Amino acid sequence: MNTSDTKKMDVTNIDRRCFLALSAGAVISLAAGKLPGIAQAASPHALPPLPYADSALEPVITSRTISFHYAKHHMGYVNKLNALIDGTLFADMSLEKIIAGTAMQPENTAIFNNAAQVWNHTFYWKSMKPGGGGEPPAALKQKMRDDFGSVAACKKALLTAATAQFGSGWAWLVLDGGTLKTVKTPNAGTPLTSGMTPLLTIDVWEHAYYLDYQNRRADYVTAVLDGLINWEFALENAGL
Ligand code: FE
């Protein structure tokens, strides 16, 4: 057996184990490439354009934070991912397939972390918009009332998820089996690998807010929820 065959066999085994590890919903979503809000990226993977100017989210998030976050951090994950998959069978896979194929596989942690961070950041940029916040669209508002009791309770749950995440990670609004929920994931974690449908996310790594808010994570999250969060993007992803 040559090296290429060995690699192929390893990946097949990874895919089989991953398939068993993931819930049915995640497998179906990932296999079909039907992920909310993001087109499948070409390989090698490119840094998707920011959906607005660096300064468009001021004063909630400054252009200094956005420019470092996008051009250094997000770009860095893209570059590391491309270097890590070069010459492997992951090289020709979509971002979503790489995430599915490396989740919970200790031997592929670096590839998973960088692929998921590329995906999470692209999703994060779309989860905000200039002039966001305010009242959610009617269908989303009704769903929040059904599953949380009120819009305010849903926002509070998002804030709690964001502040309860110990260390780096993400707060998410998701659909889980048709129910609206908030979840938190550490580091590069994503609800995609748990069979949930992400609707929006807030980056709670310190690089997302430290220049503007220092240690005041709750102030950053509250300001994003009140002034930037893109409820229309969440509704679009929910398909309500
Ligand atoms: Fe980040």
PDB file of C-alpha atoms and ligand atoms in Angstrom:
ATOM      1  CA  MET A   1       0.000   0.000   0.000  1.00  0.00           C
ATOM      2  CA  ASN A   2       1.493   3.359  -0.959  1.00  0.00           C
ATOM      3  CA  THR A   3       1.265   6.582   1.031  1.00  0.00           C
ATOM      4  CA  SER A   4      -1.684   7.850  -0.948  1.00  0.00           C
ATOM      5  CA  ASP A   5      -3.676   4.679  -0.274  1.00  0.00           C
ATOM      6  CA  THR A   6      -2.853   4.943   3.414  1.00  0.00           C
ATOM      7  CA  LYS A   7      -4.116   8.512   3.528  1.00  0.00           C
ATOM      8  CA  LYS A   8      -7.263   7.530   1.661  1.00  0.00           C
ATOM      9  CA  MET A   9      -7.938   4.701   4.079  1.00  0.00           C
ATOM     10  CA  ASP A  10      -7.394   6.969   7.065  1.00  0.00           C
ATOM     11  CA  VAL A  11      -9.837   9.537   5.745  1.00  0.00           C
ATOM     12  CA  THR A  12     -12.428   6.847   4.967  1.00  0.00           C
ATOM     13  CA  ASN A  13     -12.161   5.640   8.528  1.00  0.00           C
ATOM     14  CA  ILE A  14     -12.402   9.202   9.806  1.00  0.00           C
ATOM     15  CA  ASP A  15     -15.519   9.814   7.736  1.00  0.00           C
ATOM     16  CA  ARG A  16     -17.146   6.620   9.002  1.00  0.00           C
ATOM     17  CA  ARG A  17     -16.398   7.415  12.634  1.00  0.00           C
ATOM     18  CA  CYS A  18     -17.444  11.008  12.135  1.00  0.00           C
ATOM     19  CA  PHE A  19     -20.689   9.907  10.514  1.00  0.00           C
ATOM     20  CA  LEU A  20     -21.457   7.778  13.535  1.00  0.00           C
ATOM     21  CA  ALA A  21     -20.485  10.549  15.914  1.00  0.00           C
ATOM     22  CA  LEU A  22     -22.577  13.266  14.323  1.00  0.00           C
ATOM     23  CA  SER A  23     -26.302  13.425  14.653  1.00  0.00           C
ATOM     24  CA  ALA A  24     -28.403  12.695  11.585  1.00  0.00           C
ATOM     25  CA  GLY A  25     -29.332  16.328  11.098  1.00  0.00           C
ATOM     26  CA  ALA A  26     -25.746  17.505  10.961  1.00  0.00           C
ATOM     27  CA  VAL A  27     -24.750  14.792   8.540  1.00  0.00           C
ATOM     28  CA  ILE A  28     -27.621  15.608   6.211  1.00  0.00           C
ATOM     29  CA  SER A  29     -26.939  19.348   6.336  1.00  0.00           C
ATOM     30  CA  LEU A  30     -23.231  19.010   5.813  1.00  0.00           C
ATOM     31  CA  ALA A  31     -23.471  16.371   3.110  1.00  0.00           C
ATOM     32  CA  ALA A  32     -25.992  18.413   1.167  1.00  0.00           C
ATOM     33  CA  GLY A  33     -23.882  21.553   1.468  1.00  0.00           C
ATOM     34  CA  LYS A  34     -27.030  23.353   2.650  1.00  0.00           C
ATOM     35  CA  LEU A  35     -25.547  25.544   5.300  1.00  0.00           C
ATOM     36  CA  PRO A  36     -27.178  28.822   6.187  1.00  0.00           C
ATOM     37  CA  GLY A  37     -25.900  32.017   4.727  1.00  0.00           C
ATOM     38  CA  ILE A  38     -22.627  30.799   3.280  1.00  0.00           C
ATOM     39  CA  ALA A  39     -21.813  29.566  -0.188  1.00  0.00           C
ATOM     40  CA  GLN A  40     -19.396  26.697  -0.459  1.00  0.00           C
ATOM     41  CA  ALA A  41     -15.852  28.010  -0.684  1.00  0.00           C
ATOM     42  CA  ALA A  42     -13.445  26.966  -3.381  1.00  0.00           C
ATOM     43  CA  SER A  43     -10.262  25.157  -2.467  1.00  0.00           C
ATOM     44  CA  PRO A  44      -7.765  26.477  -1.681  1.00  0.00           C
ATOM     45  CA  HIS A  45     -10.049  28.503   0.505  1.00  0.00           C
ATOM     46  CA  ALA A  46     -10.373  32.247   0.060  1.00  0.00           C
ATOM     47  CA  LEU A  47     -11.127  34.945   2.616  1.00  0.00           C
ATOM     48  CA  PRO A  48     -14.730  35.982   1.892  1.00  0.00           C
ATOM     49  CA  PRO A  49     -15.230  39.755   1.607  1.00  0.00           C
ATOM     50  CA  LEU A  50     -16.521  41.635   4.632  1.00  0.00           C
ATOM     51  CA  PRO A  51     -20.185  42.488   4.019  1.00  0.00           C
ATOM     52  CA  TYR A  52     -19.525  46.130   5.028  1.00  0.00           C
ATOM     53  CA  ALA A  53     -16.676  48.616   5.451  1.00  0.00           C
ATOM     54  CA  ASP A  54     -14.262  48.289   8.409  1.00  0.00           C
ATOM     55  CA  SER A  55     -15.805  51.402   9.976  1.00  0.00           C
ATOM     56  CA  ALA A  56     -19.456  50.491   9.334  1.00  0.00           C
ATOM     57  CA  LEU A  57     -20.051  48.994  12.792  1.00  0.00           C
ATOM     58  CA  GLU A  58     -18.798  52.015  14.734  1.00  0.00           C
ATOM     59  CA  PRO A  59     -19.252  53.108  17.439  1.00  0.00           C
ATOM     60  CA  VAL A  60     -20.155  49.625  18.751  1.00  0.00           C
ATOM     61  CA  ILE A  61     -17.086  47.978  17.192  1.00  0.00           C
ATOM     62  CA  THR A  62     -14.294  50.215  15.953  1.00  0.00           C
ATOM     63  CA  SER A  63     -12.604  49.952  12.572  1.00  0.00           C
ATOM     64  CA  ARG A  64      -9.375  49.138  14.438  1.00  0.00           C
ATOM     65  CA  THR A  65     -10.941  46.024  15.943  1.00  0.00           C
ATOM     66  CA  ILE A  66     -12.627  44.985  12.702  1.00  0.00           C
ATOM     67  CA  SER A  67      -9.485  45.478  10.622  1.00  0.00           C
ATOM     68  CA  PHE A  68      -7.326  43.375  12.956  1.00  0.00           C
ATOM     69  CA  HIS A  69     -10.045  40.786  13.433  1.00  0.00           C
ATOM     70  CA  TYR A  70     -10.761  40.375   9.725  1.00  0.00           C
ATOM     71  CA  ALA A  71      -7.396  40.986   8.062  1.00  0.00           C
ATOM     72  CA  LYS A  72      -5.215  39.302  10.706  1.00  0.00           C
ATOM     73  CA  HIS A  73      -7.284  36.720  12.584  1.00  0.00           C
ATOM     74  CA  HIS A  74      -9.786  35.580   9.954  1.00  0.00           C
ATOM     75  CA  MET A  75      -7.159  35.750   7.196  1.00  0.00           C
ATOM     76  CA  GLY A  76      -4.758  33.847   9.432  1.00  0.00           C
ATOM     77  CA  TYR A  77      -7.209  30.953   9.799  1.00  0.00           C
ATOM     78  CA  VAL A  78      -7.678  30.831   6.010  1.00  0.00           C
ATOM     79  CA  ASN A  79      -3.935  30.764   5.407  1.00  0.00           C
ATOM     80  CA  LYS A  80      -3.288  28.125   8.081  1.00  0.00           C
ATOM     81  CA  LEU A  81      -6.094  25.944   6.773  1.00  0.00           C
ATOM     82  CA  ASN A  82      -4.752  26.093   3.219  1.00  0.00           C
ATOM     83  CA  ALA A  83      -1.257  25.190   4.435  1.00  0.00           C
ATOM     84  CA  LEU A  84      -2.532  22.306   6.583  1.00  0.00           C
ATOM     85  CA  ILE A  85      -4.651  20.671   3.857  1.00  0.00           C
ATOM     86  CA  ASP A  86      -2.137  21.125   1.054  1.00  0.00           C
ATOM     87  CA  GLY A  87      -1.303  17.712  -0.385  1.00  0.00           C
ATOM     88  CA  THR A  88      -3.901  15.863   1.709  1.00  0.00           C
ATOM     89  CA  LEU A  89      -7.252  14.463   0.661  1.00  0.00           C
ATOM     90  CA  PHE A  90      -8.854  17.405   2.452  1.00  0.00           C
ATOM     91  CA  ALA A  91      -7.357  19.730  -0.191  1.00  0.00           C
ATOM     92  CA  ASP A  92     -10.277  19.288  -2.582  1.00  0.00           C
ATOM     93  CA  MET A  93     -13.062  19.344   0.006  1.00  0.00           C
ATOM     94  CA  SER A  94     -15.465  22.161   0.731  1.00  0.00           C
ATOM     95  CA  LEU A  95     -15.125  23.897   4.068  1.00  0.00           C
ATOM     96  CA  GLU A  96     -18.245  22.138   5.327  1.00  0.00           C
ATOM     97  CA  LYS A  97     -16.969  18.691   4.392  1.00  0.00           C
ATOM     98  CA  ILE A  98     -13.637  19.380   6.081  1.00  0.00           C
ATOM     99  CA  ILE A  99     -15.477  20.378   9.284  1.00  0.00           C
ATOM    100  CA  ALA A 100     -17.616  17.227   9.157  1.00  0.00           C
ATOM    101  CA  GLY A 101     -14.639  15.037   8.326  1.00  0.00           C
ATOM    102  CA  THR A 102     -12.368  16.297  11.089  1.00  0.00           C
ATOM    103  CA  ALA A 103     -14.788  16.938  13.964  1.00  0.00           C
ATOM    104  CA  MET A 104     -13.912  14.994  17.102  1.00  0.00           C
ATOM    105  CA  GLN A 105     -10.831  13.489  15.446  1.00  0.00           C
ATOM    106  CA  PRO A 106      -7.811  14.219  17.655  1.00  0.00           C
ATOM    107  CA  GLU A 107      -5.376  13.571  14.799  1.00  0.00           C
ATOM    108  CA  ASN A 108      -7.033  16.335  12.757  1.00  0.00           C
ATOM    109  CA  THR A 109      -7.638  18.917  15.468  1.00  0.00           C
ATOM    110  CA  ALA A 110      -5.553  21.623  13.779  1.00  0.00           C
ATOM    111  CA  ILE A 111      -7.413  21.258  10.486  1.00  0.00           C
ATOM    112  CA  PHE A 112     -10.799  21.243  12.257  1.00  0.00           C
ATOM    113  CA  ASN A 113      -9.919  24.299  14.339  1.00  0.00           C
ATOM    114  CA  ASN A 114      -8.841  26.376  11.360  1.00  0.00           C
ATOM    115  CA  ALA A 115     -11.686  25.234   9.070  1.00  0.00           C
ATOM    116  CA  ALA A 116     -14.312  25.885  11.749  1.00  0.00           C
ATOM    117  CA  GLN A 117     -12.798  29.260  12.594  1.00  0.00           C
ATOM    118  CA  VAL A 118     -12.957  30.280   8.933  1.00  0.00           C
ATOM    119  CA  TRP A 119     -16.633  29.246   8.814  1.00  0.00           C
ATOM    120  CA  ASN A 120     -17.526  30.768  12.192  1.00  0.00           C
ATOM    121  CA  HIS A 121     -15.981  34.138  11.345  1.00  0.00           C
ATOM    122  CA  THR A 122     -17.731  34.391   7.970  1.00  0.00           C
ATOM    123  CA  PHE A 123     -20.983  33.602   9.787  1.00  0.00           C
ATOM    124  CA  TYR A 124     -20.195  36.168  12.510  1.00  0.00           C
ATOM    125  CA  TRP A 125     -19.689  39.026  10.028  1.00  0.00           C
ATOM    126  CA  LYS A 126     -23.104  38.243   8.547  1.00  0.00           C
ATOM    127  CA  SER A 127     -24.681  38.082  12.016  1.00  0.00           C
ATOM    128  CA  MET A 128     -24.179  41.843  12.361  1.00  0.00           C
ATOM    129  CA  LYS A 129     -25.083  44.813  10.200  1.00  0.00           C
ATOM    130  CA  PRO A 130     -24.881  48.591  10.485  1.00  0.00           C
ATOM    131  CA  GLY A 131     -28.095  49.793  12.135  1.00  0.00           C
ATOM    132  CA  GLY A 132     -28.945  46.296  13.372  1.00  0.00           C
ATOM    133  CA  GLY A 133     -30.575  45.349  16.653  1.00  0.00           C
ATOM    134  CA  GLY A 134     -34.057  46.631  17.319  1.00  0.00           C
ATOM    135  CA  GLU A 135     -37.178  44.589  16.785  1.00  0.00           C
ATOM    136  CA  PRO A 136     -36.806  41.211  15.053  1.00  0.00           C
ATOM    137  CA  PRO A 137     -38.992  40.506  12.010  1.00  0.00           C
ATOM    138  CA  ALA A 138     -42.487  39.289  12.922  1.00  0.00           C
ATOM    139  CA  ALA A 139     -41.927  35.578  12.271  1.00  0.00           C
ATOM    140  CA  LEU A 140     -38.749  35.473  14.349  1.00  0.00           C
ATOM    141  CA  LYS A 141     -40.351  37.549  17.085  1.00  0.00           C
ATOM    142  CA  GLN A 142     -43.212  35.065  17.325  1.00  0.00           C
ATOM    143  CA  LYS A 143     -40.770  32.149  17.512  1.00  0.00           C
ATOM    144  CA  MET A 144     -38.875  33.911  20.311  1.00  0.00           C
ATOM    145  CA  ARG A 145     -42.154  34.372  22.195  1.00  0.00           C
ATOM    146  CA  ASP A 146     -43.076  30.718  21.663  1.00  0.00           C
ATOM    147  CA  ASP A 147     -39.733  29.309  22.819  1.00  0.00           C
ATOM    148  CA  PHE A 148     -38.347  31.936  25.238  1.00  0.00           C
ATOM    149  CA  GLY A 149     -41.441  33.853  26.323  1.00  0.00           C
ATOM    150  CA  SER A 150     -40.270  37.173  24.860  1.00  0.00           C
ATOM    151  CA  VAL A 151     -37.667  38.868  22.679  1.00  0.00           C
ATOM    152  CA  ALA A 152     -36.031  40.253  25.826  1.00  0.00           C
ATOM    153  CA  ALA A 153     -35.734  36.754  27.311  1.00  0.00           C
ATOM    154  CA  CYS A 154     -34.126  35.478  24.110  1.00  0.00           C
ATOM    155  CA  LYS A 155     -31.603  38.338  24.132  1.00  0.00           C
ATOM    156  CA  LYS A 156     -30.887  37.702  27.798  1.00  0.00           C
ATOM    157  CA  ALA A 157     -30.246  34.032  27.049  1.00  0.00           C
ATOM    158  CA  LEU A 158     -27.785  35.037  24.326  1.00  0.00           C
ATOM    159  CA  LEU A 159     -26.010  37.372  26.738  1.00  0.00           C
ATOM    160  CA  THR A 160     -25.860  34.607  29.336  1.00  0.00           C
ATOM    161  CA  ALA A 161     -24.433  32.131  26.819  1.00  0.00           C
ATOM    162  CA  ALA A 162     -21.811  34.693  25.789  1.00  0.00           C
ATOM    163  CA  THR A 163     -20.747  35.600  29.303  1.00  0.00           C
ATOM    164  CA  ALA A 164     -20.907  32.057  30.677  1.00  0.00           C
ATOM    165  CA  GLN A 165     -18.498  30.762  28.039  1.00  0.00           C
ATOM    166  CA  PHE A 166     -15.257  30.319  29.988  1.00  0.00           C
ATOM    167  CA  GLY A 167     -12.379  31.608  27.879  1.00  0.00           C
ATOM    168  CA  SER A 168     -12.530  31.829  24.090  1.00  0.00           C
ATOM    169  CA  GLY A 169     -15.542  30.722  22.127  1.00  0.00           C
ATOM    170  CA  TRP A 170     -18.854  31.619  20.569  1.00  0.00           C
ATOM    171  CA  ALA A 171     -22.476  32.290  21.581  1.00  0.00           C
ATOM    172  CA  TRP A 172     -25.126  31.078  19.132  1.00  0.00           C
ATOM    173  CA  LEU A 173     -28.818  31.331  18.431  1.00  0.00           C
ATOM    174  CA  VAL A 174     -29.791  27.989  16.907  1.00  0.00           C
ATOM    175  CA  LEU A 175     -32.710  25.845  15.879  1.00  0.00           C
ATOM    176  CA  ASP A 176     -32.462  22.473  17.562  1.00  0.00           C
ATOM    177  CA  GLY A 177     -35.118  20.076  16.357  1.00  0.00           C
ATOM    178  CA  GLY A 178     -37.347  23.012  15.492  1.00  0.00           C
ATOM    179  CA  THR A 179     -36.884  24.723  18.861  1.00  0.00           C
ATOM    180  CA  LEU A 180     -35.120  28.064  19.198  1.00  0.00           C
ATOM    181  CA  LYS A 181     -32.223  27.782  21.655  1.00  0.00           C
ATOM    182  CA  THR A 182     -29.034  29.536  22.675  1.00  0.00           C
ATOM    183  CA  VAL A 183     -25.792  27.572  22.994  1.00  0.00           C
ATOM    184  CA  LYS A 184     -22.150  28.342  23.623  1.00  0.00           C
ATOM    185  CA  THR A 185     -19.163  26.580  22.085  1.00  0.00           C
ATOM    186  CA  PRO A 186     -15.536  26.761  23.234  1.00  0.00           C
ATOM    187  CA  ASN A 187     -12.643  27.736  20.964  1.00  0.00           C
ATOM    188  CA  ALA A 188     -13.498  26.784  17.351  1.00  0.00           C
ATOM    189  CA  GLY A 189     -16.592  24.779  18.253  1.00  0.00           C
ATOM    190  CA  THR A 190     -19.677  24.991  16.067  1.00  0.00           C
ATOM    191  CA  PRO A 191     -23.271  23.759  16.540  1.00  0.00           C
ATOM    192  CA  LEU A 192     -23.048  22.276  13.030  1.00  0.00           C
ATOM    193  CA  THR A 193     -21.381  19.195  14.489  1.00  0.00           C
ATOM    194  CA  SER A 194     -24.251  18.700  16.951  1.00  0.00           C
ATOM    195  CA  GLY A 195     -26.975  18.633  14.327  1.00  0.00           C
ATOM    196  CA  MET A 196     -28.232  22.127  15.096  1.00  0.00           C
ATOM    197  CA  THR A 197     -28.965  24.888  12.596  1.00  0.00           C
ATOM    198  CA  PRO A 198     -27.010  28.055  13.448  1.00  0.00           C
ATOM    199  CA  LEU A 199     -29.052  31.237  13.041  1.00  0.00           C
ATOM    200  CA  LEU A 200     -26.516  33.798  14.248  1.00  0.00           C
ATOM    201  CA  THR A 201     -23.364  33.971  16.349  1.00  0.00           C
ATOM    202  CA  ILE A 202     -21.371  36.354  18.527  1.00  0.00           C
ATOM    203  CA  ASP A 203     -17.603  35.923  18.727  1.00  0.00           C
ATOM    204  CA  VAL A 204     -16.491  36.058  22.375  1.00  0.00           C
ATOM    205  CA  TRP A 205     -12.788  35.537  21.801  1.00  0.00           C
ATOM    206  CA  GLU A 206     -10.998  38.493  23.393  1.00  0.00           C
ATOM    207  CA  HIS A 207      -9.686  39.572  19.974  1.00  0.00           C
ATOM    208  CA  ALA A 208     -13.311  40.442  19.078  1.00  0.00           C
ATOM    209  CA  TYR A 209     -13.701  43.096  21.779  1.00  0.00           C
ATOM    210  CA  TYR A 210     -10.591  43.718  23.865  1.00  0.00           C
ATOM    211  CA  LEU A 211      -9.379  46.836  22.009  1.00  0.00           C
ATOM    212  CA  ASP A 212     -12.792  48.455  22.477  1.00  0.00           C
ATOM    213  CA  TYR A 213     -14.123  46.966  25.717  1.00  0.00           C
ATOM    214  CA  GLN A 214     -11.064  45.450  27.476  1.00  0.00           C
ATOM    215  CA  ASN A 215     -12.411  42.877  29.974  1.00  0.00           C
ATOM    216  CA  ARG A 216     -16.041  44.025  29.693  1.00  0.00           C
ATOM    217  CA  ARG A 217     -17.394  41.185  27.575  1.00  0.00           C
ATOM    218  CA  ALA A 218     -20.977  41.729  28.733  1.00  0.00           C
ATOM    219  CA  ASP A 219     -20.872  45.371  27.564  1.00  0.00           C
ATOM    220  CA  TYR A 220     -19.624  44.273  24.120  1.00  0.00           C
ATOM    221  CA  VAL A 221     -22.322  41.600  23.767  1.00  0.00           C
ATOM    222  CA  THR A 222     -25.086  43.925  24.979  1.00  0.00           C
ATOM    223  CA  ALA A 223     -23.981  46.623  22.525  1.00  0.00           C
ATOM    224  CA  VAL A 224     -23.930  44.112  19.668  1.00  0.00           C
ATOM    225  CA  LEU A 225     -27.392  42.796  20.563  1.00  0.00           C
ATOM    226  CA  ASP A 226     -28.844  46.302  20.836  1.00  0.00           C
ATOM    227  CA  GLY A 227     -27.118  47.974  17.904  1.00  0.00           C
ATOM    228  CA  LEU A 228     -25.731  45.494  15.399  1.00  0.00           C
ATOM    229  CA  ILE A 229     -27.348  42.079  15.539  1.00  0.00           C
ATOM    230  CA  ASN A 230     -28.825  41.037  12.213  1.00  0.00           C
ATOM    231  CA  TRP A 231     -32.192  39.465  12.997  1.00  0.00           C
ATOM    232  CA  GLU A 232     -33.021  39.264   9.282  1.00  0.00           C
ATOM    233  CA  PHE A 233     -30.005  37.004   8.760  1.00  0.00           C
ATOM    234  CA  ALA A 234     -31.236  34.795  11.625  1.00  0.00           C
ATOM    235  CA  LEU A 235     -34.715  34.629  10.110  1.00  0.00           C
ATOM    236  CA  GLU A 236     -33.310  33.739   6.695  1.00  0.00           C
ATOM    237  CA  ASN A 237     -31.287  30.898   8.248  1.00  0.00           C
ATOM    238  CA  ALA A 238     -34.286  29.686  10.253  1.00  0.00           C
ATOM    239  CA  GLY A 239     -36.445  29.446   7.125  1.00  0.00           C
ATOM    240  CA  LEU A 240     -39.532  30.441   9.106  1.00  0.00           C
TER     241      LEU A 240
HETATM  242 FE    FE B   1     -12.663  36.001  16.125  1.00  0.00          FE
END
